[in-house]
Coordinates of N, CA and C in Angstrom, one line a residue:
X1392 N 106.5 97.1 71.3 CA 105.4 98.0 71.3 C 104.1 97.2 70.8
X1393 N 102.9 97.4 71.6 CA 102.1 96.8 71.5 C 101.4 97.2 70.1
X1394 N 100.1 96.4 69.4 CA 99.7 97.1 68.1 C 98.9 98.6 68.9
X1395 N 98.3 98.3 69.7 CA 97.1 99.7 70.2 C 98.6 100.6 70.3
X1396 N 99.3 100.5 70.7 CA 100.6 101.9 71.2 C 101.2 102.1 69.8
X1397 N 101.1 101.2 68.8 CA 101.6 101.6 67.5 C 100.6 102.4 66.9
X1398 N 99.3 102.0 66.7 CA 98.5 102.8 66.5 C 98.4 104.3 67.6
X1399 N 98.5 104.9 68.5 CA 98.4 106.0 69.1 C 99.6 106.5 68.7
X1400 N 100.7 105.9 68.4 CA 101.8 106.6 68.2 C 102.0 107.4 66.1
X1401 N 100.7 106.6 65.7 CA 100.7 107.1 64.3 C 99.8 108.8 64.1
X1402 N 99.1 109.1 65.5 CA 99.1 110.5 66.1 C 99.9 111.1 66.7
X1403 N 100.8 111.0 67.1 CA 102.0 111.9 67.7 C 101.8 113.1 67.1
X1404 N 102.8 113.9 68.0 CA 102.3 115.2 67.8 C 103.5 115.9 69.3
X1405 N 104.8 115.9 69.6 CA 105.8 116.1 70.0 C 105.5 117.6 70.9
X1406 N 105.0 118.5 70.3 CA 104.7 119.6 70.3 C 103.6 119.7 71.8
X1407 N 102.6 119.1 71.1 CA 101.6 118.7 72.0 C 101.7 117.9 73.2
X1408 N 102.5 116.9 73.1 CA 102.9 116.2 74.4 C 103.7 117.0 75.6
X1409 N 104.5 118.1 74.7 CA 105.0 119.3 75.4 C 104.0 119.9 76.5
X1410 N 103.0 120.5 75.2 CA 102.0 121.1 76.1 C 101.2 120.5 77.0
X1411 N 100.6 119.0 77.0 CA 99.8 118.5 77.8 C 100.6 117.9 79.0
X1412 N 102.0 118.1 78.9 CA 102.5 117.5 80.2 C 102.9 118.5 81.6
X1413 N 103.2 119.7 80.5 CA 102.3 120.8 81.3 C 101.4 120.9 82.3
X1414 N 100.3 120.9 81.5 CA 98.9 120.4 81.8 C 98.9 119.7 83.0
X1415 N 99.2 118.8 83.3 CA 99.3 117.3 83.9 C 100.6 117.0 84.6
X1416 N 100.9 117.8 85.7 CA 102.0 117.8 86.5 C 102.2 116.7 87.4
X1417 N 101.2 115.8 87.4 CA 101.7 114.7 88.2 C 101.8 113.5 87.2
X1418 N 102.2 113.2 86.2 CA 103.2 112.2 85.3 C 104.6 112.7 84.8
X1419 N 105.2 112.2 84.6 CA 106.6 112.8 83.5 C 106.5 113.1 82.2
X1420 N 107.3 113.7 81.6 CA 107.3 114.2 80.3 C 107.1 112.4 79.7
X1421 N 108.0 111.8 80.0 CA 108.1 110.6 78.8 C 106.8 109.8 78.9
X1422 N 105.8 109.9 79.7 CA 104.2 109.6 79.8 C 103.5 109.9 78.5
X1423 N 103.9 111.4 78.2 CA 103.1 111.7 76.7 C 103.4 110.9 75.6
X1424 N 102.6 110.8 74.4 CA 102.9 110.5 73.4 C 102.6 112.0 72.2
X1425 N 101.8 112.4 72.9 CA 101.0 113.7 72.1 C 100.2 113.7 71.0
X1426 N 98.8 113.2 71.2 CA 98.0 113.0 70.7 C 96.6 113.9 70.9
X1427 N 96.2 114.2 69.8 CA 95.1 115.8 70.5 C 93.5 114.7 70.4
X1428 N 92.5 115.3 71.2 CA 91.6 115.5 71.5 C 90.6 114.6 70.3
X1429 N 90.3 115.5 69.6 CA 90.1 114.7 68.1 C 90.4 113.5 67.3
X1430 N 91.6 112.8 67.7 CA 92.2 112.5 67.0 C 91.9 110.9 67.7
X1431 N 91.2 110.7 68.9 CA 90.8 109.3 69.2 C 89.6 108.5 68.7
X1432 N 88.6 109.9 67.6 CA 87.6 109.1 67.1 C 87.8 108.5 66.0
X1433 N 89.3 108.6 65.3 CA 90.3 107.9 64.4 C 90.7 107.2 65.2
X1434 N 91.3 106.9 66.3 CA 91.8 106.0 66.6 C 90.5 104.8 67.2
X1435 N 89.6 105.1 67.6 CA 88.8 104.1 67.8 C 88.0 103.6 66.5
X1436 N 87.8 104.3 65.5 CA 87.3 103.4 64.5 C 88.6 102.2 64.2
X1437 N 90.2 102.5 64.3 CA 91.4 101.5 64.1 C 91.2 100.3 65.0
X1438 N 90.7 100.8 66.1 CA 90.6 99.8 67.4 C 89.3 98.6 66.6
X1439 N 88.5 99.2 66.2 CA 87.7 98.3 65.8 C 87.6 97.4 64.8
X1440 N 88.5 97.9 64.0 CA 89.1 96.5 63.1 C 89.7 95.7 63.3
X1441 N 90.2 95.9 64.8 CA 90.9 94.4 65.1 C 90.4 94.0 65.8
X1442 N 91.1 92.8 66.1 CA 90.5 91.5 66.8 C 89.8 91.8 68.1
X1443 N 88.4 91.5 68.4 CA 87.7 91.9 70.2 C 88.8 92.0 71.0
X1444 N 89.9 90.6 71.0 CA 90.9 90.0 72.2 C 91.6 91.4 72.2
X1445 N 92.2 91.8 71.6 CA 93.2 93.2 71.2 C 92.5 93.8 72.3
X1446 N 91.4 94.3 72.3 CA 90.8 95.4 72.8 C 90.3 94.8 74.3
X1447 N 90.3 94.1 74.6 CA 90.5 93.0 75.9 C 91.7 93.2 76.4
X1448 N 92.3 92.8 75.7 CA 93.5 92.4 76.3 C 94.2 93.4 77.3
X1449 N 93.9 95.1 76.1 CA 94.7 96.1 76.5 C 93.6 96.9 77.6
X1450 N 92.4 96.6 77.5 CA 91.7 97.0 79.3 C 91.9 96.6 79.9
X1451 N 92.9 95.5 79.8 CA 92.9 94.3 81.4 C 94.1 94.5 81.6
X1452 N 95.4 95.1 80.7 CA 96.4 94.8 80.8 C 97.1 96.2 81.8
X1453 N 97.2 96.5 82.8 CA 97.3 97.6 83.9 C 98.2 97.6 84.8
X1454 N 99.0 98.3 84.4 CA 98.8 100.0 84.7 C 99.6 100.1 82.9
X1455 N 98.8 101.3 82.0 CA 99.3 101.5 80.8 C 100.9 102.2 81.2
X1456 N 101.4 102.6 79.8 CA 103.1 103.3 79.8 C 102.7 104.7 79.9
X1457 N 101.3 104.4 78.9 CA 101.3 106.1 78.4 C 100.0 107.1 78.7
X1458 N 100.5 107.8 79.0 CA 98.7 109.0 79.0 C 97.5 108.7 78.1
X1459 N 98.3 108.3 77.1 CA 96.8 108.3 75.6 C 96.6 106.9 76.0
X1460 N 97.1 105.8 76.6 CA 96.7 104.8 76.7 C 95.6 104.8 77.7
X1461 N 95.7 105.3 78.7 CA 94.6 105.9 79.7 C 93.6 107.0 79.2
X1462 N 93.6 107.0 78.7 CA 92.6 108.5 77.9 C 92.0 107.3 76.7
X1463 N 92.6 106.3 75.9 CA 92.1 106.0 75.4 C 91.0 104.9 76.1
X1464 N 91.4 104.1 77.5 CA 91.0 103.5 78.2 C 89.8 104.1 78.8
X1465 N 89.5 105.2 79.0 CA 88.4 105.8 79.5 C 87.1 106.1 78.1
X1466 N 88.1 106.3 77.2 CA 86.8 106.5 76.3 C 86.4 104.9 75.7
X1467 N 87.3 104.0 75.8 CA 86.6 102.8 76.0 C 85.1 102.4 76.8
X1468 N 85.6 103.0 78.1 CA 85.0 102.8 78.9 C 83.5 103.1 79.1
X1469 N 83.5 104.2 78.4 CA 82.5 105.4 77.8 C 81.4 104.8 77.2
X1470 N 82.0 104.0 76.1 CA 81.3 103.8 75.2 C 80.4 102.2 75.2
X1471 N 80.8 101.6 76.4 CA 80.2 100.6 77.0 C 78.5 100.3 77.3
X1472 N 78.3 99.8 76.7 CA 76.5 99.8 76.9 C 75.4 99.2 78.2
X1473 N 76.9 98.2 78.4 CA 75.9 97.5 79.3 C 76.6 97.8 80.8
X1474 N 75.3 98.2 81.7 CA 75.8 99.0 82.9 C 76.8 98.0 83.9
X1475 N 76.2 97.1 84.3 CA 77.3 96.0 85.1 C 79.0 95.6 84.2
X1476 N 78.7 95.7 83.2 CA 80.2 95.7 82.4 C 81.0 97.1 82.4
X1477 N 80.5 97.9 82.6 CA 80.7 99.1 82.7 C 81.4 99.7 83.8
X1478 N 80.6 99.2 85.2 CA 81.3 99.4 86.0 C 82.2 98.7 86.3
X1479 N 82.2 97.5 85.9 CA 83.3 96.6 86.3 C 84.8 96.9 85.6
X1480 N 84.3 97.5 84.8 CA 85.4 98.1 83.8 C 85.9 99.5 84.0
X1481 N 85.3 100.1 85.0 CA 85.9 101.7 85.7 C 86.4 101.2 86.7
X1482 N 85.8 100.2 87.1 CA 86.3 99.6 88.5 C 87.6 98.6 88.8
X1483 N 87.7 98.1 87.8 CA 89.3 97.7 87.6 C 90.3 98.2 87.1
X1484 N 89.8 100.2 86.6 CA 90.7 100.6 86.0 C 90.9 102.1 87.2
X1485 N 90.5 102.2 87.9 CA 90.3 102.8 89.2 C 91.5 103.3 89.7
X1486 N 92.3 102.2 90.4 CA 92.7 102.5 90.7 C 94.3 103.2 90.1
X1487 N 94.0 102.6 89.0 CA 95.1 102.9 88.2 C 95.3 104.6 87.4
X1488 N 94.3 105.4 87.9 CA 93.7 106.8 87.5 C 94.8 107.7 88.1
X1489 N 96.1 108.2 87.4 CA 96.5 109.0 87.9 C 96.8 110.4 87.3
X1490 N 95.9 111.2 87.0 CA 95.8 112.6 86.5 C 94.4 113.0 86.5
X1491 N 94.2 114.0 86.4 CA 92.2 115.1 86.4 C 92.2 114.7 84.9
X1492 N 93.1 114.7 84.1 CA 92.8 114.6 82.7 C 92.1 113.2 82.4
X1493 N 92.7 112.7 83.1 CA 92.6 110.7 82.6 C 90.6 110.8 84.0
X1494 N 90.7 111.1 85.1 CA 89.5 111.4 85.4 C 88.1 112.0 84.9
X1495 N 88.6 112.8 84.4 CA 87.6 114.3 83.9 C 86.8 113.6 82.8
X1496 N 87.5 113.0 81.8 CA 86.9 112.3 80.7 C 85.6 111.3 80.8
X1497 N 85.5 110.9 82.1 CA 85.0 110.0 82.4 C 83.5 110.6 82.1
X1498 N 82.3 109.5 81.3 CA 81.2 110.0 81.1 C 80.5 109.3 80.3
X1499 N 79.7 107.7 80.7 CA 79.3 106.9 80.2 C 78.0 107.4 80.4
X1500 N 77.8 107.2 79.1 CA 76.0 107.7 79.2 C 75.0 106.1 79.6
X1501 N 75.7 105.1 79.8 CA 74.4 104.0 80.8 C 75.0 104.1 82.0
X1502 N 75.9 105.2 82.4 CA 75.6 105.3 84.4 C 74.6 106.7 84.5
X1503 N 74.5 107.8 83.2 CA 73.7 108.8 83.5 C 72.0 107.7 83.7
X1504 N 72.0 106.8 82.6 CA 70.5 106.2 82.6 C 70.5 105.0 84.1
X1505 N 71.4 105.0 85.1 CA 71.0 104.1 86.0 C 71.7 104.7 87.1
X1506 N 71.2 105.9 87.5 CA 71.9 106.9 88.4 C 71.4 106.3 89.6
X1507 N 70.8 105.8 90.0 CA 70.4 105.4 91.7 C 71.0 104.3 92.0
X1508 N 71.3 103.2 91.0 CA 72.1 102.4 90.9 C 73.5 102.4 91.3
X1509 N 74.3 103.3 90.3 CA 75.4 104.1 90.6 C 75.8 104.7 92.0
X1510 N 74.4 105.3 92.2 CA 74.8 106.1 93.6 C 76.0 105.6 95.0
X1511 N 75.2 104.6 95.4 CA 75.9 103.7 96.4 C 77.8 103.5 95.9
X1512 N 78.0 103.6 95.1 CA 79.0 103.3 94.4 C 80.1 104.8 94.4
X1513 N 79.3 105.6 94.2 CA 80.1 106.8 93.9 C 80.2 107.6 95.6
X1514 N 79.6 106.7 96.6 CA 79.4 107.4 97.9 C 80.6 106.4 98.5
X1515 N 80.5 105.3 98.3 CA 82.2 104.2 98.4 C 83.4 104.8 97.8
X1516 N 83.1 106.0 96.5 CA 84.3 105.8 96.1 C 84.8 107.4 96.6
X1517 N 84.1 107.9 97.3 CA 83.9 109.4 97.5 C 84.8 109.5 98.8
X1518 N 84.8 107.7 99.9 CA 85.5 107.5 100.9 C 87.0 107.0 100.8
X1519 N 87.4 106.7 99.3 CA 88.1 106.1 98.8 C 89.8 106.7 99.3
X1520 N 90.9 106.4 99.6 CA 92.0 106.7 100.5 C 92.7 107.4 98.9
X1521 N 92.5 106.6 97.6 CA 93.2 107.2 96.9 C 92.2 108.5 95.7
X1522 N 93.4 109.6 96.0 CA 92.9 110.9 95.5 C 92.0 111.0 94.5
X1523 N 92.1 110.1 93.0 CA 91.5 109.8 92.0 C 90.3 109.5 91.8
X1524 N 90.1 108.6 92.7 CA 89.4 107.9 92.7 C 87.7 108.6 93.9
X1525 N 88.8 109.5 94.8 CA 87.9 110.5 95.1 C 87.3 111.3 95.0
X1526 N 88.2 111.6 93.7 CA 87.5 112.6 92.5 C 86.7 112.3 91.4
X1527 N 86.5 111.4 91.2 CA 86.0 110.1 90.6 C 84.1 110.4 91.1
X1528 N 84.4 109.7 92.4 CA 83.1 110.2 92.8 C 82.2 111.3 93.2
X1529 N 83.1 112.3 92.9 CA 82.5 113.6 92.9 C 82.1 114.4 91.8
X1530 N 83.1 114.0 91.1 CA 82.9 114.7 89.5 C 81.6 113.5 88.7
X1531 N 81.3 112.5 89.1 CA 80.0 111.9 88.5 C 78.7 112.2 89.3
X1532 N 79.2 112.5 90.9 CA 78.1 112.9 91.5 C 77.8 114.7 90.9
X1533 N 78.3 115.6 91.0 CA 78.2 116.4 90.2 C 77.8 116.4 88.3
X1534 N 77.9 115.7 87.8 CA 77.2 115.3 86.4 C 76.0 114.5 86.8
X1535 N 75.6 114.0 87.6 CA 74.4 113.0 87.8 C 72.9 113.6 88.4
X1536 N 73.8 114.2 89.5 CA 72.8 114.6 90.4 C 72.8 115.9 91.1
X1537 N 72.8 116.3 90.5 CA 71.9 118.3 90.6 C 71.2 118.8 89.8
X1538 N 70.5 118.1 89.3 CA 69.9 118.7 88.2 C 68.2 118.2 89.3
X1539 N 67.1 117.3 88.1 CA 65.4 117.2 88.6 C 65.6 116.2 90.0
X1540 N 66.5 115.3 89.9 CA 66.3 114.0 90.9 C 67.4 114.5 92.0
X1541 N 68.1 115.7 92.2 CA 68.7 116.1 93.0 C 67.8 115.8 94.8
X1542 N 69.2 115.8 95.9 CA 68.4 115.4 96.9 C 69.8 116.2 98.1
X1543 N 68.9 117.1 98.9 CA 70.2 117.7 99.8 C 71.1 116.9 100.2
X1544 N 70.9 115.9 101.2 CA 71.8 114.9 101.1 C 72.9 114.6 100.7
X1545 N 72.5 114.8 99.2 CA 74.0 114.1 98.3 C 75.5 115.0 99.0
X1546 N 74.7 116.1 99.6 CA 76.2 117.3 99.3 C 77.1 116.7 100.7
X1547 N 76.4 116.5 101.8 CA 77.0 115.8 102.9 C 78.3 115.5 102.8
X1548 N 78.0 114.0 102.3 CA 79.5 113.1 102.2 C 80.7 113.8 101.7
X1549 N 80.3 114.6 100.5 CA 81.6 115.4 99.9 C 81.9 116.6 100.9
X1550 N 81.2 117.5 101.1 CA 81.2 118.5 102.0 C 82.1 118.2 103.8
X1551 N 82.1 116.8 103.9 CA 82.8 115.9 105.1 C 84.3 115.8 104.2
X1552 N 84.8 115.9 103.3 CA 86.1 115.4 103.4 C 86.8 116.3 103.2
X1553 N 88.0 115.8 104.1 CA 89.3 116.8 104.5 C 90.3 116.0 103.4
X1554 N 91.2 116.6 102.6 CA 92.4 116.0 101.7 C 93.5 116.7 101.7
X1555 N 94.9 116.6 101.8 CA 95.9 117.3 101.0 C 96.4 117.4 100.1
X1556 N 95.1 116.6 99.3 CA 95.3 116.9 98.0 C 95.1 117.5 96.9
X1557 N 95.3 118.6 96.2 CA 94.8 119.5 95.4 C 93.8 119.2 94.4
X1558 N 94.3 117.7 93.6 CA 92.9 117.6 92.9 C 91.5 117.0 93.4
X1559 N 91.7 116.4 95.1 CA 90.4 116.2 95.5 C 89.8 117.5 95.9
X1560 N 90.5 118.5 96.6 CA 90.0 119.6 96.7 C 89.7 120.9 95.8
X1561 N 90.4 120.8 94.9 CA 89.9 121.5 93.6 C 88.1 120.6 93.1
X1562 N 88.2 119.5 93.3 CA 86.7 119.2 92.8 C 85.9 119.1 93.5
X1563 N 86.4 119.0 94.6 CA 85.2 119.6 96.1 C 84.7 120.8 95.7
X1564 N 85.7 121.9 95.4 CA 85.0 123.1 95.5 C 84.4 123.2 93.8
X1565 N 84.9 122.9 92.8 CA 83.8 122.4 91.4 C 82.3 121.8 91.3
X1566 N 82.9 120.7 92.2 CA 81.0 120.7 92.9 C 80.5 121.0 93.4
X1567 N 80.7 121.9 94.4 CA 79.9 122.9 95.2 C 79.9 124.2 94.5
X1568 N 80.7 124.5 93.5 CA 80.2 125.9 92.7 C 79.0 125.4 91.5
X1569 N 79.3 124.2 91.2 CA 78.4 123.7 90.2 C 76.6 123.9 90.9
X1570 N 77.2 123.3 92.3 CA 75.9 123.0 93.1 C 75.2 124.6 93.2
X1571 N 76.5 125.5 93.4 CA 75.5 127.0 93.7 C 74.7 127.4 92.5
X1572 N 75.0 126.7 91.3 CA 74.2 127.2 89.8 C 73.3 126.4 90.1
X1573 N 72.9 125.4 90.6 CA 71.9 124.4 90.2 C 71.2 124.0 91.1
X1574 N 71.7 124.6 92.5 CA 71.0 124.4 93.5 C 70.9 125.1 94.8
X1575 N 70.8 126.3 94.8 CA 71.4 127.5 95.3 C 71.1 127.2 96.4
X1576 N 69.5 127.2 96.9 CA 69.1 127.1 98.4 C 69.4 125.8 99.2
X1577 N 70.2 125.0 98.8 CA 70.7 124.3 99.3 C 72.5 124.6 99.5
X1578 N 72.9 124.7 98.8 CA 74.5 124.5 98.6 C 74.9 125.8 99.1
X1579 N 74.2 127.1 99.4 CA 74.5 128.2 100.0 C 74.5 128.4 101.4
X1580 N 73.3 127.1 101.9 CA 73.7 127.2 103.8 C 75.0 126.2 103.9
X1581 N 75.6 125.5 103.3 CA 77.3 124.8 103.1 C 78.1 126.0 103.2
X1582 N 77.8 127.3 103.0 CA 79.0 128.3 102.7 C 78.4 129.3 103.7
X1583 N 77.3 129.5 103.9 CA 76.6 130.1 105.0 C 77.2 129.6 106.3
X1584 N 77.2 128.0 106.4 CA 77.5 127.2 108.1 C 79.1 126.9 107.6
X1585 N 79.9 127.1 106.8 CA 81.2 126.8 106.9 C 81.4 125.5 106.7
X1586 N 80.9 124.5 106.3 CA 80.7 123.0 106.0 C 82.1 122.6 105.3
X1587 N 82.9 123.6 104.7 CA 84.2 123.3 103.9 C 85.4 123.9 104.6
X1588 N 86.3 122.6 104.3 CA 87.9 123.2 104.6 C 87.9 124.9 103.9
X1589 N 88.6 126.0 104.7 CA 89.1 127.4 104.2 C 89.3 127.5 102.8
X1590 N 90.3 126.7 102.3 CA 91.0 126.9 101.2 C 89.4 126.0 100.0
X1591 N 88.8 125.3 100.2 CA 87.7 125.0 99.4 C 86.6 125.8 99.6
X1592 N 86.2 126.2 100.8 CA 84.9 127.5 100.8 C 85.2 128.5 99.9
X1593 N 86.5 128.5 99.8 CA 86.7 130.3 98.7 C 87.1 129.9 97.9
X1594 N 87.7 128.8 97.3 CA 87.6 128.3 96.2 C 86.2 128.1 95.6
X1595 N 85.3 127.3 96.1 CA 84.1 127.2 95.9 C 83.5 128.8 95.8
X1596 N 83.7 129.6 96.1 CA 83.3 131.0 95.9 C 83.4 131.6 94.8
X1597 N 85.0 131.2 94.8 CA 85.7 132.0 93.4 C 85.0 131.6 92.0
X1598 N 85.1 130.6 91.9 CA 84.9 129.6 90.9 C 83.4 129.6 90.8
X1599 N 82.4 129.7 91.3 CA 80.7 130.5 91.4 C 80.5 132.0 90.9
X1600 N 81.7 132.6 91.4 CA 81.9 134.1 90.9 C 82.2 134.0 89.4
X1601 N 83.3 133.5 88.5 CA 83.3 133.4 87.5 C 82.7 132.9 86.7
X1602 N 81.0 132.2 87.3 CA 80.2 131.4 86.7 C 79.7 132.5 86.0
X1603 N 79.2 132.3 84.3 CA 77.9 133.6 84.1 C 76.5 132.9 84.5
X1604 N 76.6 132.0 84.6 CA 75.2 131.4 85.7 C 74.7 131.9 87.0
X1605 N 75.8 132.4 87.3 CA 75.2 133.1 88.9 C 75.0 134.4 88.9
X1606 N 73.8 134.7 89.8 CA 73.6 135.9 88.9 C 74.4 137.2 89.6
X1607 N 74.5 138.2 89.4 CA 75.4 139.0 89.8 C 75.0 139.3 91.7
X1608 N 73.6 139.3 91.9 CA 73.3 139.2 93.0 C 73.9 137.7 94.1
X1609 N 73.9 136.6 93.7 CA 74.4 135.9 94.1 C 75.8 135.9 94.7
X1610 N 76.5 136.6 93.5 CA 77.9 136.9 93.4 C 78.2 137.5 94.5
X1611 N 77.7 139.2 94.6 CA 77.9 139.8 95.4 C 77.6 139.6 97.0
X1612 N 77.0 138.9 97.1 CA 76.4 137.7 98.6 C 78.1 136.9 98.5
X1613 N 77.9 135.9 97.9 CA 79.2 135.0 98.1 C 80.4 135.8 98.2
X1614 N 81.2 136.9 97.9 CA 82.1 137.7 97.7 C 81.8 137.8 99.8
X1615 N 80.9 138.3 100.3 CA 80.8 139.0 102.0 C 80.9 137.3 102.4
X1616 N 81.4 136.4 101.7 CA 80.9 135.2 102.9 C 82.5 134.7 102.5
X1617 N 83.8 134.8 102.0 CA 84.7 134.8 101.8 C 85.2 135.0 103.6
X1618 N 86.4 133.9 103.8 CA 87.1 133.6 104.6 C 88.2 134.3 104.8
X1619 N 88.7 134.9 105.3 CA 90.1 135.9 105.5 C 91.4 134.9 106.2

């Protein structure tokens, strides 16, 4: 056992590994360690008492045994300052992304400060063959860009892909419900002209509907534009 897996294993938590593997139906039970939420800003101040190489070593060292190794790998990643190190460091750990949990987390605040930068990157990774990594670039394109520097455009490329797989298409339709809070007159001719696979246009509906952001008029529009 490595020192970093001795340290994540001094949070265990049996109970919880229960529950989060649950959670997370595409690993095995023996993936968890069960370690909660909280409990990695203790483990990162431990990371930092030891040696840099330690903390090298184990971002290079891939594909991890365990969940919290990847979860701890991402908030590594996170915490990264400098933007070219940063990607290079999502980018080597990429492909190795296999769960929404170990995805989702993802959320370095120097790709929010160099978002045009990023862009080109998350539109490569949006074409990407593996599912993760698909989601990857949707769920940052959705945190980045729908808010002031929003541009119709962006919705295109996502709005083009076809998957069989549940978590690229569950975040297809997360970004397009996000996009109907944030950018209605755009993301509503996508559901207007049918721009989505069936099962993500009403997904994207549903998931708008249970927004309290949208306002009840909206709601009741998107409810008549529902696919039978």
């Amino acid at each position: 056992m490595t020192k970093i897996q001795k340290i994540l294993f001094k949070y265990e938590d049996t109970k919880y590994a229960d529950f989060s593997a649950k959670l997370v139906p595409t690993l095995p039970r023996e993936a968890f360690i069960g370690v909660r939420a909280p409990s990695y800003k203790s483990i990162l101040r431990e990371l930092s008492e030891l040696p840099p190489s330690e903390t090298q070593n184990f971002l290079a060292d891939l594909p991890h045994k365990y969940h919290e190794e990847s979860c701890l790998q991402i908030a590594l990643i996170n915490k990264i300052k400098d933007y070219d190190e940063c990607l290079a460091a999502l980018e080597s750990f990429l492909p190795y992304i296999n769960s929404w949990a170990i995805s989702d987390g993802l959320n370095p605040p120097v790709f929010k400060k160099n978002r045009q930068k990023l862009l080109p990157k998350l539109q490569q990774w949006m074409k990407d063959e593996k599912p993760f990594t698909k989601r990857v670039g949707m769920l940052l394109l959705m945190k980045y860009f729908l808010d002031d520097d929003f541009k119709p455009e962006y919705l295109e490329l996502p709005s083009s892909i076809r998957s069989e797989e549940y978590y690229v298409n569950m975040m297809t339709a997360w970004l397009f419900a996000e996009a109907l809070v944030k950018q209605w007159d755009t993301a509503i001719s996508y559901i207007q002209n049918k721009k989505l696979d069936v099962w993500t246009h009403n997904k994207a509906i549903q998931k708008a509907c249970e927004s309290f952001r949208v306002s009840e008029e909206h709601k009741e529009y998107l409810k008549t534009l529902r696919i039978k």
